[in-house]
Amino acid sequence: MSSKLPKENETGAIEYKSRLSCNNPERIENLASQMRYRLFEGGGEAIYLLGIDDDGTPIGLTPQEEEETLQILDEVAGKIGAKIRVLEKAPVGDRSLVRVLVRVGREESPPVQTTIAVMGNVDAGKSTTIGTLCTGELDDGRGRSMRKIARFEHEIVTGRTSSVVVRLLGFDMDGRPINWNLPNPLDEAQIYLSSKKVVYFVDVGGHERYLRTALRGVMARLPDYIMLVVAANSGFQVMGREHLGVGLALRIPVFIVLTKIDLVDKKVLEATLIDTVETLRRVDRKPVVVKTLGDVYRLVELMPSGRVVPIFLISNTTGEGLSILTEFLNLLPPRLRWNENIDKPLLAYVSDVYDVKGVGPVVAVTIERGVIKEDDEVYIGPLQDSSWKKIRVKSIHINRTVASKAKAGEEATLAISGISYEELEKGLVVTHQELKPVWEFEAHIVVLKHPTTIRRGYQTVLHAHSIRSPVMFTYMSLEPMRTGDSGIVRLRFLYHPWYLETDTRIILRDSRTRAIGRITRLID
């Protein structure tokens, strides 16, 4: 932080201040308005760099200036219900530069939320890492941490995740994990209500047979980042590379967690690290091995760009590297700007369906736009016959907590009436008005892998949002298409229509084929 920084950006969640010295009411109000804007840009948190001029030149603060600046900054934050935490002080001669975290601190404010999809090859240690982070207890080397967060009995027995599991890690204002001091460290409601920031881990299976489930888990839950887990003793394997490709295709920033470093000697660890670094460089990413908290403070600000890929070296049995990774997760900023979508018309994709005894049909939804309230009358569809049904929202739960409404960026479960459980399926849309179903659309795709050639009439499976449905190629600008080819294609759903929009990112997948693309036109 002592070298010259880029010029201050007028947008975003990072603010430069050379010093603060005037605390008259008008100045405090102006600073408060500025802080509100930075917090809005950062989804509830912002970083202030003190002792830095607007052009990025480090000026530094004397001890007296530092004390006065922090005092005024704390007063400004208190005025808008936020709190500050000093992260780092760097010397510049006899002066200092100070990095400060500002985070919304009102009791009634929802916590800052960041969603991370956890991917990687089978047996890389994904679930074990999540279990260790969420419980604060080290693994015994035989999968104890994994068994604590497993969803099904067969996952406990095999030690392999086959479903999509969401776990929460909460932090207080000082960056301490909330979970570790709770009677039940996995109690979602208590974590959500007690935290100033919540990290949602979306844990997906790493085995190739569970790829379709993994894709739905990632595409349906709109993660801010992907945590790609690589085992030090086995390295970057086939599915790990496949999952990296998914992150790149969906343009989701990635960071690497290299686990099991206690099981290998120095030479093996270095070889795995070199292979990981070279793999990232081949896809035009800049890998950085994280060694200190100073590295963390600098890298979290760069993460939303997706260009830099931090690499963490950890052991879930000895605890090595876990404190640095935990602080990184605490500071990792939300990437998606949900506040801009709250005032838009409601659009929520159904990611799961349940038939709850005594309650009736319940749907889990990811809200992409708008707000849904208890007792709202909304539409759900398109159903298999292309129709929409009017339903009533009887109740709403967020993180197992009763809520009166849910807004863009949140995942909620809705108890509904007016439709039977048998009519529901994943991929349906909840909205305030009937929308036009899509049978056919055009997309620009890139074929990543195919053993022979693709021609018109070829059938495969499309993934988009929580939709997983078979499609057929009805037109191709380039025919045939082989591995590495790209072009415009027309795809038609085989069995019933879905609701999609232009610019939606899609993945085409079957046992032999992988392709990625973006919808360019909907066909009437």
Coordinates of C-alpha atoms in Angstrom, one line a residue, residues 67-276:
E67 CA -6.0 9.5 15.5
E68 CA -8.1 12.5 14.4
T69 CA -9.0 10.9 11.1
L70 CA -10.1 7.6 12.6
Q71 CA -12.1 9.5 15.2
I72 CA -14.0 11.5 12.6
L73 CA -14.5 8.4 10.4
D74 CA -16.0 6.5 13.4
E75 CA -18.3 9.4 14.0
V76 CA -19.4 9.5 10.4
A77 CA -20.0 5.7 10.4
G78 CA -22.1 6.0 13.6
K79 CA -24.3 8.6 12.1
I80 CA -25.5 6.2 9.4
G81 CA -25.6 3.0 11.5
A82 CA -22.2 1.6 10.3
K83 CA -19.1 0.5 12.1
I84 CA -15.4 0.7 11.3
R85 CA -12.5 -1.7 11.8
V86 CA -8.9 -1.0 11.2
L87 CA -7.4 -3.7 9.1
E88 CA -3.9 -2.7 8.4
K89 CA -1.3 0.1 9.0
A90 CA 1.6 0.4 6.7
P91 CA 4.6 2.8 7.4
V92 CA 5.6 5.5 4.9
G93 CA 8.7 7.0 6.5
D94 CA 7.6 8.4 9.9
R95 CA 4.0 8.5 8.7
S96 CA 1.4 5.7 8.1
L97 CA -1.2 4.5 5.7
V98 CA -4.3 3.0 7.2
R99 CA -6.8 0.5 5.6
V100 CA -10.2 0.6 7.2
L101 CA -13.3 -1.7 6.7
V102 CA -16.7 0.0 7.0
R103 CA -19.7 -2.3 7.3
V104 CA -23.3 -1.7 8.0
G105 CA -23.9 -2.3 11.7
R106 CA -27.5 -1.6 12.5
E107 CA -29.2 -4.4 14.4
E108 CA -32.2 -4.2 12.1
S109 CA -30.1 -4.3 8.9
P110 CA -29.7 -7.7 7.2
P111 CA -26.1 -8.9 7.1
V112 CA -23.9 -8.4 4.2
Q113 CA -24.2 -11.5 2.0
T114 CA -21.6 -13.2 -0.2
T115 CA -22.3 -16.5 -2.0
I116 CA -19.5 -18.9 -2.9
A117 CA -19.9 -22.1 -4.9
V118 CA -17.4 -24.7 -3.7
M119 CA -16.2 -27.0 -6.5
G120 CA -13.4 -29.3 -7.3
N121 CA -12.5 -33.0 -8.0
V122 CA -14.0 -35.8 -5.8
D123 CA -12.0 -36.3 -2.6
A124 CA -10.3 -32.9 -2.9
G125 CA -11.6 -32.0 0.6
K126 CA -14.5 -29.5 -0.3
S127 CA -17.0 -30.6 2.3
T128 CA -14.2 -31.1 4.9
T129 CA -13.0 -27.6 4.4
I130 CA -16.5 -26.2 4.7
G131 CA -17.1 -28.2 7.8
T132 CA -13.9 -27.0 9.4
L133 CA -14.6 -23.4 8.6
C134 CA -18.2 -23.5 9.8
T135 CA -17.7 -25.4 13.0
G136 CA -14.3 -24.1 14.0
E137 CA -13.2 -27.7 14.8
L138 CA -10.3 -29.4 13.0
D139 CA -10.8 -32.6 11.0
D140 CA -9.5 -35.9 12.4
G141 CA -8.1 -36.9 9.0
R142 CA -10.9 -39.4 8.5
G143 CA -13.7 -37.1 7.3
R144 CA -15.2 -36.0 10.6
S145 CA -15.8 -32.5 9.4
M146 CA -17.4 -33.7 6.2
R147 CA -19.8 -35.9 8.1
K148 CA -21.0 -33.0 10.2
I149 CA -22.4 -31.1 7.2
A150 CA -23.4 -34.1 5.0
R151 CA -27.0 -34.0 3.9
F152 CA -27.8 -37.7 3.3
E153 CA -26.9 -40.9 5.0
H154 CA -25.2 -42.3 1.9
E155 CA -23.0 -39.2 1.8
I156 CA -21.9 -39.9 5.4
V157 CA -21.1 -43.5 4.6
T158 CA -19.2 -42.9 1.3
G159 CA -17.7 -39.5 2.3
R160 CA -18.7 -38.1 -1.0
T161 CA -21.2 -35.3 -1.6
S162 CA -23.8 -36.1 -4.3
S163 CA -26.3 -33.3 -3.7
V164 CA -26.2 -29.5 -3.4
V165 CA -25.7 -28.5 0.3
V166 CA -25.8 -24.8 1.4
R167 CA -24.0 -23.9 4.7
L168 CA -23.6 -20.5 6.3
L169 CA -20.5 -19.0 7.9
G170 CA -21.3 -15.8 9.8
F171 CA -18.9 -13.0 11.0
D172 CA -19.3 -10.3 13.6
M173 CA -18.0 -6.7 13.1
D174 CA -14.5 -7.7 14.3
G175 CA -14.2 -10.6 11.8
R176 CA -14.8 -13.3 14.3
P177 CA -16.8 -16.3 13.1
I178 CA -20.2 -16.3 14.8
N179 CA -20.7 -20.1 14.3
W180 CA -17.9 -21.1 16.6
N181 CA -19.6 -19.7 19.7
L182 CA -23.1 -21.1 19.0
P183 CA -24.5 -24.2 20.6
N184 CA -25.2 -25.5 17.1
P185 CA -22.6 -24.0 14.7
L186 CA -24.8 -25.0 11.7
D187 CA -28.0 -23.3 13.0
E188 CA -28.8 -21.2 9.9
A189 CA -31.4 -19.0 11.6
Q190 CA -29.2 -18.1 14.5
I191 CA -26.2 -17.5 12.3
Y192 CA -28.2 -15.2 10.0
L193 CA -29.7 -13.2 12.9
S194 CA -26.4 -12.8 14.8
S195 CA -24.1 -11.9 12.0
K196 CA -22.9 -8.7 10.3
K197 CA -21.8 -10.7 7.3
V198 CA -22.8 -14.1 6.1
V199 CA -20.9 -16.3 3.6
Y200 CA -23.1 -18.9 1.9
F201 CA -21.2 -22.0 0.8
V202 CA -22.9 -23.9 -2.0
D203 CA -21.2 -27.3 -1.8
V204 CA -21.6 -29.4 -4.9
G205 CA -20.5 -33.0 -5.8
G206 CA -17.1 -33.5 -7.4
H207 CA -17.7 -36.8 -9.1
E208 CA -18.3 -36.8 -12.8
R209 CA -21.6 -38.6 -12.4
Y210 CA -22.9 -35.6 -10.4
L211 CA -21.9 -32.9 -12.9
R212 CA -25.5 -32.2 -13.8
T213 CA -26.3 -31.6 -10.1
A214 CA -23.2 -29.4 -9.7
L215 CA -24.1 -27.3 -12.7
R216 CA -27.7 -26.8 -11.4
G217 CA -26.2 -25.8 -8.0
V218 CA -24.0 -23.2 -9.5
M219 CA -26.3 -21.8 -12.2
A220 CA -29.4 -21.7 -10.0
R221 CA -27.8 -19.9 -7.0
L222 CA -26.0 -17.1 -8.8
P223 CA -22.7 -17.2 -6.8
D224 CA -20.4 -14.2 -6.4
Y225 CA -17.4 -16.4 -6.5
I226 CA -16.2 -20.0 -6.9
M227 CA -13.9 -21.6 -4.4
L228 CA -12.0 -24.3 -6.3
V229 CA -10.6 -26.9 -4.0
V230 CA -7.5 -28.9 -5.1
A231 CA -5.9 -31.7 -3.1
A232 CA -2.1 -31.3 -2.7
N233 CA -1.6 -35.0 -2.9
S234 CA -3.5 -35.6 -6.1
G235 CA -3.2 -32.2 -7.9
F236 CA -5.4 -30.6 -10.5
Q237 CA -7.5 -33.5 -11.9
V238 CA -10.0 -33.8 -14.7
M239 CA -13.1 -32.6 -12.8
G240 CA -11.2 -29.8 -11.2
R241 CA -10.2 -28.5 -14.6
E242 CA -13.8 -29.0 -15.8
H243 CA -15.1 -27.0 -12.8
L244 CA -12.6 -24.2 -13.5
G245 CA -13.9 -24.1 -17.1
V246 CA -17.5 -23.7 -15.7
G247 CA -16.4 -20.7 -13.7
L248 CA -14.6 -19.1 -16.7
A249 CA -17.6 -19.9 -18.9
L250 CA -20.1 -18.2 -16.5
R251 CA -17.6 -15.4 -15.8
I252 CA -17.5 -16.0 -12.1
P253 CA -14.3 -15.0 -10.3
V254 CA -12.4 -18.0 -8.9
F255 CA -10.0 -18.5 -6.0
I256 CA -8.1 -21.8 -5.2
V257 CA -7.8 -23.6 -1.9
L258 CA -5.0 -26.2 -1.9
T259 CA -5.9 -28.7 0.8
K260 CA -4.1 -31.6 2.5
I261 CA -0.7 -29.9 2.6
D262 CA 0.1 -31.8 5.7
L263 CA 0.1 -35.1 3.8
V264 CA 2.8 -34.3 1.2
D265 CA 6.4 -33.4 1.4
K266 CA 7.8 -30.1 0.1
K267 CA 8.7 -31.4 -3.4
V268 CA 5.2 -32.8 -4.1
L269 CA 3.5 -29.6 -2.8
E270 CA 5.7 -27.5 -5.0
A271 CA 4.9 -29.7 -8.0
T272 CA 1.2 -29.4 -7.4
L273 CA 1.5 -25.6 -6.9
I274 CA 3.5 -25.2 -10.2
D275 CA 0.8 -27.3 -12.1
T276 CA -2.0 -25.1 -10.6

